[in-house]
PDB file of C-alpha atoms in Angstrom:
ATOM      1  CA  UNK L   1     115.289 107.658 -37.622  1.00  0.00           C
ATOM      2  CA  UNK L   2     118.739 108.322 -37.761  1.00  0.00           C
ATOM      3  CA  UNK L   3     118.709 111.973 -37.487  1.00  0.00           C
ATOM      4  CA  UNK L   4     115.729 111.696 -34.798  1.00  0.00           C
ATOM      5  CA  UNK L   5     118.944 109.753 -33.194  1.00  0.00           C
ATOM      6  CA  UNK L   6     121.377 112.111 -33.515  1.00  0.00           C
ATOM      7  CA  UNK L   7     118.873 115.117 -32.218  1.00  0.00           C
ATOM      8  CA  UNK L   8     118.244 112.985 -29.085  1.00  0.00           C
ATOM      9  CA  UNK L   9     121.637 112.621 -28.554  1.00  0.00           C
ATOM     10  CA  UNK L  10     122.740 116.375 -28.920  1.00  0.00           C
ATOM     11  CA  UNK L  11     120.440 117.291 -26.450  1.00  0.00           C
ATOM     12  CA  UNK L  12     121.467 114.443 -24.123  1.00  0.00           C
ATOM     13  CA  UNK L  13     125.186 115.852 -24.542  1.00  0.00           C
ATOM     14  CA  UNK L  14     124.175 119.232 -23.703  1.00  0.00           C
ATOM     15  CA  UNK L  15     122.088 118.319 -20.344  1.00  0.00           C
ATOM     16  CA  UNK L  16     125.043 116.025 -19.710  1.00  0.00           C
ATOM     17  CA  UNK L  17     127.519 119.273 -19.863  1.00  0.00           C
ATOM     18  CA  UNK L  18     124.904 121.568 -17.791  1.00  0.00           C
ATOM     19  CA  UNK L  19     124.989 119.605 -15.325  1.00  0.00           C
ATOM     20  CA  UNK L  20     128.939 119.028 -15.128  1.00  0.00           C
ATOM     21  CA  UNK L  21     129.369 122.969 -15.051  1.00  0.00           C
ATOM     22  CA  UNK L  22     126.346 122.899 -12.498  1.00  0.00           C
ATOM     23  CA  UNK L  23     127.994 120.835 -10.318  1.00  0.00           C
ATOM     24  CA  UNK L  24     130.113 122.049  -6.397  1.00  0.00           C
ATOM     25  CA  UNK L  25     133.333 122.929  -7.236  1.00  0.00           C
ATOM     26  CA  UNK L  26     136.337 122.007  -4.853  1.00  0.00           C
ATOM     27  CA  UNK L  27     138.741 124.979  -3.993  1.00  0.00           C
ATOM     28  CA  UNK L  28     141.474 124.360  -1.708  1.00  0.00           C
ATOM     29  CA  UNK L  29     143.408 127.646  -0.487  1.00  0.00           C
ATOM     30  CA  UNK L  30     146.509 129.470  -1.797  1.00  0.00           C
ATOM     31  CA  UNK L  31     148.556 130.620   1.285  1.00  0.00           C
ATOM     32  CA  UNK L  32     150.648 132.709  -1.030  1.00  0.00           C
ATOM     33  CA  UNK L  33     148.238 134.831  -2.292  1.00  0.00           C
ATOM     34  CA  UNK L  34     145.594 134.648   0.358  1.00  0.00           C
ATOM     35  CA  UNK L  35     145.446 136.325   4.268  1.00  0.00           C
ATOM     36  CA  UNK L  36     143.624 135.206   7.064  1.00  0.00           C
ATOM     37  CA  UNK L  37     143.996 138.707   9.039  1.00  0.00           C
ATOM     38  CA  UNK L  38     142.569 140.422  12.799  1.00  0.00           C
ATOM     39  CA  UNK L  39     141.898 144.077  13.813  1.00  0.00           C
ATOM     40  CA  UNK L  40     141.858 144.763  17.775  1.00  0.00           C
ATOM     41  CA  UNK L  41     141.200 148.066  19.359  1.00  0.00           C
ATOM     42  CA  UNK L  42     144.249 148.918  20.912  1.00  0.00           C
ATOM     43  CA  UNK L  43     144.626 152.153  23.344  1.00  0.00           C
ATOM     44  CA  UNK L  44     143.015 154.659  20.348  1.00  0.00           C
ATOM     45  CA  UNK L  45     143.913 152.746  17.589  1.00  0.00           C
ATOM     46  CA  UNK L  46     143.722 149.183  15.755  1.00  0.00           C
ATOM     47  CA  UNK L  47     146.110 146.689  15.429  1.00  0.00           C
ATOM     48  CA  UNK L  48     146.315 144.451  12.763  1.00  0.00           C
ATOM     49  CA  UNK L  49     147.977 140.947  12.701  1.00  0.00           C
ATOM     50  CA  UNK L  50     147.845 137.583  10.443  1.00  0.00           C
ATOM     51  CA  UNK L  51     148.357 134.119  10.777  1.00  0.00           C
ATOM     52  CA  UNK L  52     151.437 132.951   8.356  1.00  0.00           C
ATOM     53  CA  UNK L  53     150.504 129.203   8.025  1.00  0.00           C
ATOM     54  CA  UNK L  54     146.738 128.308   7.466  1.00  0.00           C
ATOM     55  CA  UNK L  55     144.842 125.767   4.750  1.00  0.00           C
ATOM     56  CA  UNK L  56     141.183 125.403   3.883  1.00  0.00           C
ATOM     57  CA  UNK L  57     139.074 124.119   1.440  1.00  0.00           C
ATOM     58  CA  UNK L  58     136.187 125.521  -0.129  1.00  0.00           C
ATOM     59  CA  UNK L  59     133.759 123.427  -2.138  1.00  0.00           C
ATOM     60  CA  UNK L  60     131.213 125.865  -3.833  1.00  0.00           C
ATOM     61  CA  UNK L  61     128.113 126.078  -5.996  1.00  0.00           C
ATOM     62  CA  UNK L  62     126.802 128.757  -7.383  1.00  0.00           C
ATOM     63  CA  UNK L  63     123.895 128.032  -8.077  1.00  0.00           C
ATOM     64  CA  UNK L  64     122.991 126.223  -4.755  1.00  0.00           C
ATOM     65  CA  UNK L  65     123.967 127.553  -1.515  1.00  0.00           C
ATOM     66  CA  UNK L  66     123.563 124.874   0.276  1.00  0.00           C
ATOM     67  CA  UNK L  67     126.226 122.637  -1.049  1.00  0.00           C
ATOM     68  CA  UNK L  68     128.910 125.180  -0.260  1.00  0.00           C
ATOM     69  CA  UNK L  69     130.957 124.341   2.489  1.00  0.00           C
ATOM     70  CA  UNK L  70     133.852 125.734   3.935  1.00  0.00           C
ATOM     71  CA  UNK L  71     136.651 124.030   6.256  1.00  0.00           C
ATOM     72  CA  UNK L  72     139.936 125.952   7.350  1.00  0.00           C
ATOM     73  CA  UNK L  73     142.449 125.974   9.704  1.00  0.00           C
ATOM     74  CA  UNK L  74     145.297 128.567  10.964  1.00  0.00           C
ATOM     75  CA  UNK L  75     148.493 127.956  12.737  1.00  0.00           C
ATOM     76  CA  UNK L  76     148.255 129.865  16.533  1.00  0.00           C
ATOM     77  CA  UNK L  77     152.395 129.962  16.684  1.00  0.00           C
ATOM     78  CA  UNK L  78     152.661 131.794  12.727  1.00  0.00           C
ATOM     79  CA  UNK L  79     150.934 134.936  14.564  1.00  0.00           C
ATOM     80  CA  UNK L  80     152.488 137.974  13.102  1.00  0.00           C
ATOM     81  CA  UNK L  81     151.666 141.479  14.058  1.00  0.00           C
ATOM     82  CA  UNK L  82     155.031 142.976  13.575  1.00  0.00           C
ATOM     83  CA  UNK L  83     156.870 143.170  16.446  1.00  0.00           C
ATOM     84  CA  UNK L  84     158.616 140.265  18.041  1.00  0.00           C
ATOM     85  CA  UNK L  85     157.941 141.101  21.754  1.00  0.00           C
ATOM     86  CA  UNK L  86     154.206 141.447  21.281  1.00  0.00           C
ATOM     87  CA  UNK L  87     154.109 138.443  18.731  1.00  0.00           C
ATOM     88  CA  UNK L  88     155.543 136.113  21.969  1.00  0.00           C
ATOM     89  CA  UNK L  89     152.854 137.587  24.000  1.00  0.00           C
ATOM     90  CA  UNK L  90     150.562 136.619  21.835  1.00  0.00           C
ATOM     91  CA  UNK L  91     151.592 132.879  21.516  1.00  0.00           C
ATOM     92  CA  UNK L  92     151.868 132.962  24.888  1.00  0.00           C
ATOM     93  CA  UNK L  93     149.076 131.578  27.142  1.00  0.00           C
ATOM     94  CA  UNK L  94     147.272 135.209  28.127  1.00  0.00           C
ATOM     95  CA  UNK L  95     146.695 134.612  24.370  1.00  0.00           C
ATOM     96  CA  UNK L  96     146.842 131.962  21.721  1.00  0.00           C
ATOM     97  CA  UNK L  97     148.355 129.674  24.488  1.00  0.00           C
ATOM     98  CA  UNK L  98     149.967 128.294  21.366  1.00  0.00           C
ATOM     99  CA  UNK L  99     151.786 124.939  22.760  1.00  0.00           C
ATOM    100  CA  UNK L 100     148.422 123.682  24.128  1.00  0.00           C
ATOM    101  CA  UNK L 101     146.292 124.839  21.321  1.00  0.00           C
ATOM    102  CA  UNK L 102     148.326 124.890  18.159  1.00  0.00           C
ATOM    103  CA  UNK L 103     145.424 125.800  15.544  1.00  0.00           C
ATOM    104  CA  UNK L 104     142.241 127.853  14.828  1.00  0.00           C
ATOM    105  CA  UNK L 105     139.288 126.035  13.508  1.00  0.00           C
ATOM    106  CA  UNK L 106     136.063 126.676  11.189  1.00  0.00           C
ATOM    107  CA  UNK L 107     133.720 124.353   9.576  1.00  0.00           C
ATOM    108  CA  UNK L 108     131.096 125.470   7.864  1.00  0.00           C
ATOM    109  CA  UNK L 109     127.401 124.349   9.103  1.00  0.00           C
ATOM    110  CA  UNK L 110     125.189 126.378   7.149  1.00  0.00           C
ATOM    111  CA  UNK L 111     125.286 128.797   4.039  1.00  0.00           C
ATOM    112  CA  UNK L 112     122.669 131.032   2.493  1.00  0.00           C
ATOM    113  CA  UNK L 113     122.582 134.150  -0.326  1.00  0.00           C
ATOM    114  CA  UNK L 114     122.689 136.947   1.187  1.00  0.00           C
ATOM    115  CA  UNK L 115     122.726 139.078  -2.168  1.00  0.00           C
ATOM    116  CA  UNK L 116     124.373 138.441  -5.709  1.00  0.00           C
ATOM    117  CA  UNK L 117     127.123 137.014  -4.863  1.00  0.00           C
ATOM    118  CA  UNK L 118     127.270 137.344  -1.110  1.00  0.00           C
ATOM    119  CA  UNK L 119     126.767 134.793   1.317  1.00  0.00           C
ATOM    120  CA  UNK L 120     126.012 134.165   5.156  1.00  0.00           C
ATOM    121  CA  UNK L 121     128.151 131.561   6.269  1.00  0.00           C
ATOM    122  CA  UNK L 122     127.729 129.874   9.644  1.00  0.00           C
ATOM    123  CA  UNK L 123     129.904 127.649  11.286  1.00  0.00           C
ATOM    124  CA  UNK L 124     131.498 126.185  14.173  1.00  0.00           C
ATOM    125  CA  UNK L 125     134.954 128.502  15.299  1.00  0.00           C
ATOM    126  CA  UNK L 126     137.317 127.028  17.291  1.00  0.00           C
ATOM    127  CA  UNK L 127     139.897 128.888  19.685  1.00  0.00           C
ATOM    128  CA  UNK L 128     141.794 127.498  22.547  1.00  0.00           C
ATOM    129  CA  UNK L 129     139.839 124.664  22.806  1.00  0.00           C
ATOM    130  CA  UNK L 130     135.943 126.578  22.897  1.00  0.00           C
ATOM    131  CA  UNK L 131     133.811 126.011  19.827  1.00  0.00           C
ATOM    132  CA  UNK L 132     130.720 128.091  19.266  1.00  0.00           C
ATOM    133  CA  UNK L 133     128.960 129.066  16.189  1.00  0.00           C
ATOM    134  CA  UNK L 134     129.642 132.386  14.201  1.00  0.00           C
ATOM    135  CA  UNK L 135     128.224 134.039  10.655  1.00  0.00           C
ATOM    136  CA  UNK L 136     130.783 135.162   8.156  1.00  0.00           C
ATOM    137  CA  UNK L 137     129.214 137.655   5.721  1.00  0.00           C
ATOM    138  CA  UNK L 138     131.179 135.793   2.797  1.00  0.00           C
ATOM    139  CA  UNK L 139     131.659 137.516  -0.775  1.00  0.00           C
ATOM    140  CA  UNK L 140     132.357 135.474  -4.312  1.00  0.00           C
ATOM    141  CA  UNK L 141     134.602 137.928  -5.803  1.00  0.00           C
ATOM    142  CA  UNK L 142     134.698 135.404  -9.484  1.00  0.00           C
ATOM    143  CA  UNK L 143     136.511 132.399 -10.879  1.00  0.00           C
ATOM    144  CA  UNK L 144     137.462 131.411 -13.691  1.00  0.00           C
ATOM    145  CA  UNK L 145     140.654 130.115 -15.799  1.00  0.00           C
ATOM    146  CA  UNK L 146     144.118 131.827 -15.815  1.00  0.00           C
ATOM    147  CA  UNK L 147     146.833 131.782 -17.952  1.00  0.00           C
ATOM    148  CA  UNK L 148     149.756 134.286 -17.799  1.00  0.00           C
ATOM    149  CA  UNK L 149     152.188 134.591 -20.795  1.00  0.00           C
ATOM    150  CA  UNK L 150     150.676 131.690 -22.434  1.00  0.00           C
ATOM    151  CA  UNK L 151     151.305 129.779 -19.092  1.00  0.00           C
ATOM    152  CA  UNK L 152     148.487 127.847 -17.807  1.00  0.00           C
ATOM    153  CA  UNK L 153     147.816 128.578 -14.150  1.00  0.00           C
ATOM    154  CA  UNK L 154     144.862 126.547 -13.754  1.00  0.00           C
ATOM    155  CA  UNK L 155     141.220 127.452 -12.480  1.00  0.00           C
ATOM    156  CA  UNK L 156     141.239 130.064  -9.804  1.00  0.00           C
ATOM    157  CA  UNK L 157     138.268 131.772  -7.500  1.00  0.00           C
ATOM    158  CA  UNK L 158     138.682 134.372  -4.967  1.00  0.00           C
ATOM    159  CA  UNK L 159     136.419 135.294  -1.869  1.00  0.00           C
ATOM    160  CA  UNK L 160     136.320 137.519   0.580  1.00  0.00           C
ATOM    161  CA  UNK L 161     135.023 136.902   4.510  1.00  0.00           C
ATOM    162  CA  UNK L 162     134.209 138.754   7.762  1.00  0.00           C
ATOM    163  CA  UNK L 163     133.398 138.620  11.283  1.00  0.00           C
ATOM    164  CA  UNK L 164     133.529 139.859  14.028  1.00  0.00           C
ATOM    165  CA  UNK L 165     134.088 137.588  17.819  1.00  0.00           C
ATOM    166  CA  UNK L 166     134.343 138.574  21.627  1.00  0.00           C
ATOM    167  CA  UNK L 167     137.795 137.319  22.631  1.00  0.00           C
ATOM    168  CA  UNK L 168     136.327 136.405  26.223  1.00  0.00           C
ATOM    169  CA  UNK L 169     133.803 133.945  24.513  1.00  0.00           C
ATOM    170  CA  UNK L 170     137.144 132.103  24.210  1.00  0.00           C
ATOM    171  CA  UNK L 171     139.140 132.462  27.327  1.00  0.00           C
ATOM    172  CA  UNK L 172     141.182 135.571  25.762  1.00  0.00           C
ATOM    173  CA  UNK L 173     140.316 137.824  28.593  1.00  0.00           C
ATOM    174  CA  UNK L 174     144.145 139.387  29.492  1.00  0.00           C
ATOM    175  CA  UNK L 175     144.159 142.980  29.544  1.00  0.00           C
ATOM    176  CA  UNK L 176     145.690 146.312  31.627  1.00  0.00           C
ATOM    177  CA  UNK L 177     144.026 149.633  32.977  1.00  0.00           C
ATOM    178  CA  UNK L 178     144.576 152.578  31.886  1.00  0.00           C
ATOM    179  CA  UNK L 179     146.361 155.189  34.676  1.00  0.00           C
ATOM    180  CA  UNK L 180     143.719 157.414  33.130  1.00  0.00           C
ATOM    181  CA  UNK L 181     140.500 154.931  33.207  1.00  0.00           C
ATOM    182  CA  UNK L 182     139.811 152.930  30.085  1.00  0.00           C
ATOM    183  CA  UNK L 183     141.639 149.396  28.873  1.00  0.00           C
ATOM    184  CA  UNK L 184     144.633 149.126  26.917  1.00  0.00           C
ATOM    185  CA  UNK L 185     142.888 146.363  24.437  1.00  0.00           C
ATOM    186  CA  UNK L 186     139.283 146.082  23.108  1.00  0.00           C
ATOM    187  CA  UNK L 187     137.187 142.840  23.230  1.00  0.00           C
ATOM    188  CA  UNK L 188     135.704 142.595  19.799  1.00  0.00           C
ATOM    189  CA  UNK L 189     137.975 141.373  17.674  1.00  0.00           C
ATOM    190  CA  UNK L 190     137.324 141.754  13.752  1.00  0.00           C
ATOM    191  CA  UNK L 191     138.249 138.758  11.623  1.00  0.00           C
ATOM    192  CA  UNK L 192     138.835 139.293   8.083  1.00  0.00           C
ATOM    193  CA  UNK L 193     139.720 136.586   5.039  1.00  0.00           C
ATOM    194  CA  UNK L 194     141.332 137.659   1.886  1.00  0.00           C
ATOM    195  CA  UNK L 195     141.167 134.435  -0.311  1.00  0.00           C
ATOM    196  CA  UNK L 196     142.685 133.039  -3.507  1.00  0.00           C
ATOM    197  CA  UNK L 197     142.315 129.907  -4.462  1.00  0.00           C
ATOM    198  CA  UNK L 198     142.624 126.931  -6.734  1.00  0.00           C
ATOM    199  CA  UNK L 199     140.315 124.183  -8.045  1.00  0.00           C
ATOM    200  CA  UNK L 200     141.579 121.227  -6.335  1.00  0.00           C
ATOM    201  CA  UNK L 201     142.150 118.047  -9.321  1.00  0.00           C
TER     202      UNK L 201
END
């Protein structure tokens, strides 16, 4: 009886423990080693730029899409695209209109695989005050412990996101002609997330 006991209690330890490592996950962002970046056609090229200050958390599960959900913000006035002038521009209100709407929005709604280890994650996006809904095709790129020189540096997980917006969906509709025909600045704009980060306590 004893050992019949002891068996029923091993296994109730180990289905305990499976579902403890089965459970969402809570990731909040790492600024430092994360970028919340933007390509826009401009003339015949791209420029890119990043926001400076932004936060987010990330609760995820593995093995259930459906419980992931994402919710991040980004500073309008830490716009850097290196070079002053244009950075002002941009803050400006042909632009970010910065002093009116001082941060960038996304909440996730929905998520669903999209592949091993890739994701389709819907949400509402926020910008100068018009929310609408947008996909992110979102990538798990691992997680796991990290220590460094015997340093513990906690549990960390890194993803990867893009998408791609109109700018006029949002009021961003400034632009200039061309002497020669054509626009100086293209309306897609492609967002892309570069993300480390750490399981929250």
């Amino acid at each position: 009886m004893k050992n019949l006991i002891r068996v029923a209690l091993a296994v109730l330890a180990i289905a305990s423990a499976s579902v403890a490592s089965a459970a969402p996950v809570t990731y909040a962002v790492d600024p430092g080693h994360s970028e919340v970046g933007f390509d826009v056609k401009h003339f015949f090229s791209k420029v890119h730029g990043n926001f400076k200050e932004f936060s987010g958390t990330i609760v995820f599960d593995e093995a259930d899409p459906k419980n992931i959900k994402v919710d991040a913000s980004a500073k309008t006035a830490s716009i850097f695209t290196n070079n002053e002038r244009r950075d002002g521009h941009l803050r400006g209100p042909d632009f970010f209109a910065a002093d009116s709407f001082p941060t960038i929005n996304f909440k996730s709604t929905s998520v669903k695989a999209d592949g091993k280890g890739k994701y389709k994650v819907t949400g509402d996006f926020t910008l100068r005050g018009v929310t609408k809904s947008v996909t992110f095709d979102g990538e798990f790129l691992g997680a796991g412990a990290v220590a460094v020189g015997g340093h513990s540096m906690g549990t960390k997980a890194g993803f990867t996101a893009t998408t791609v917006i109109n700018r006029k969906d949002y009021g961003v509709s400034w632009n200039k002609t061309l002497d020669q025909g054509g626009m100086m600045l293209g309306d897609e704009v492609t967002i892309t997330l570069a993300i480390e980060a750490n399981q929250a306590p």
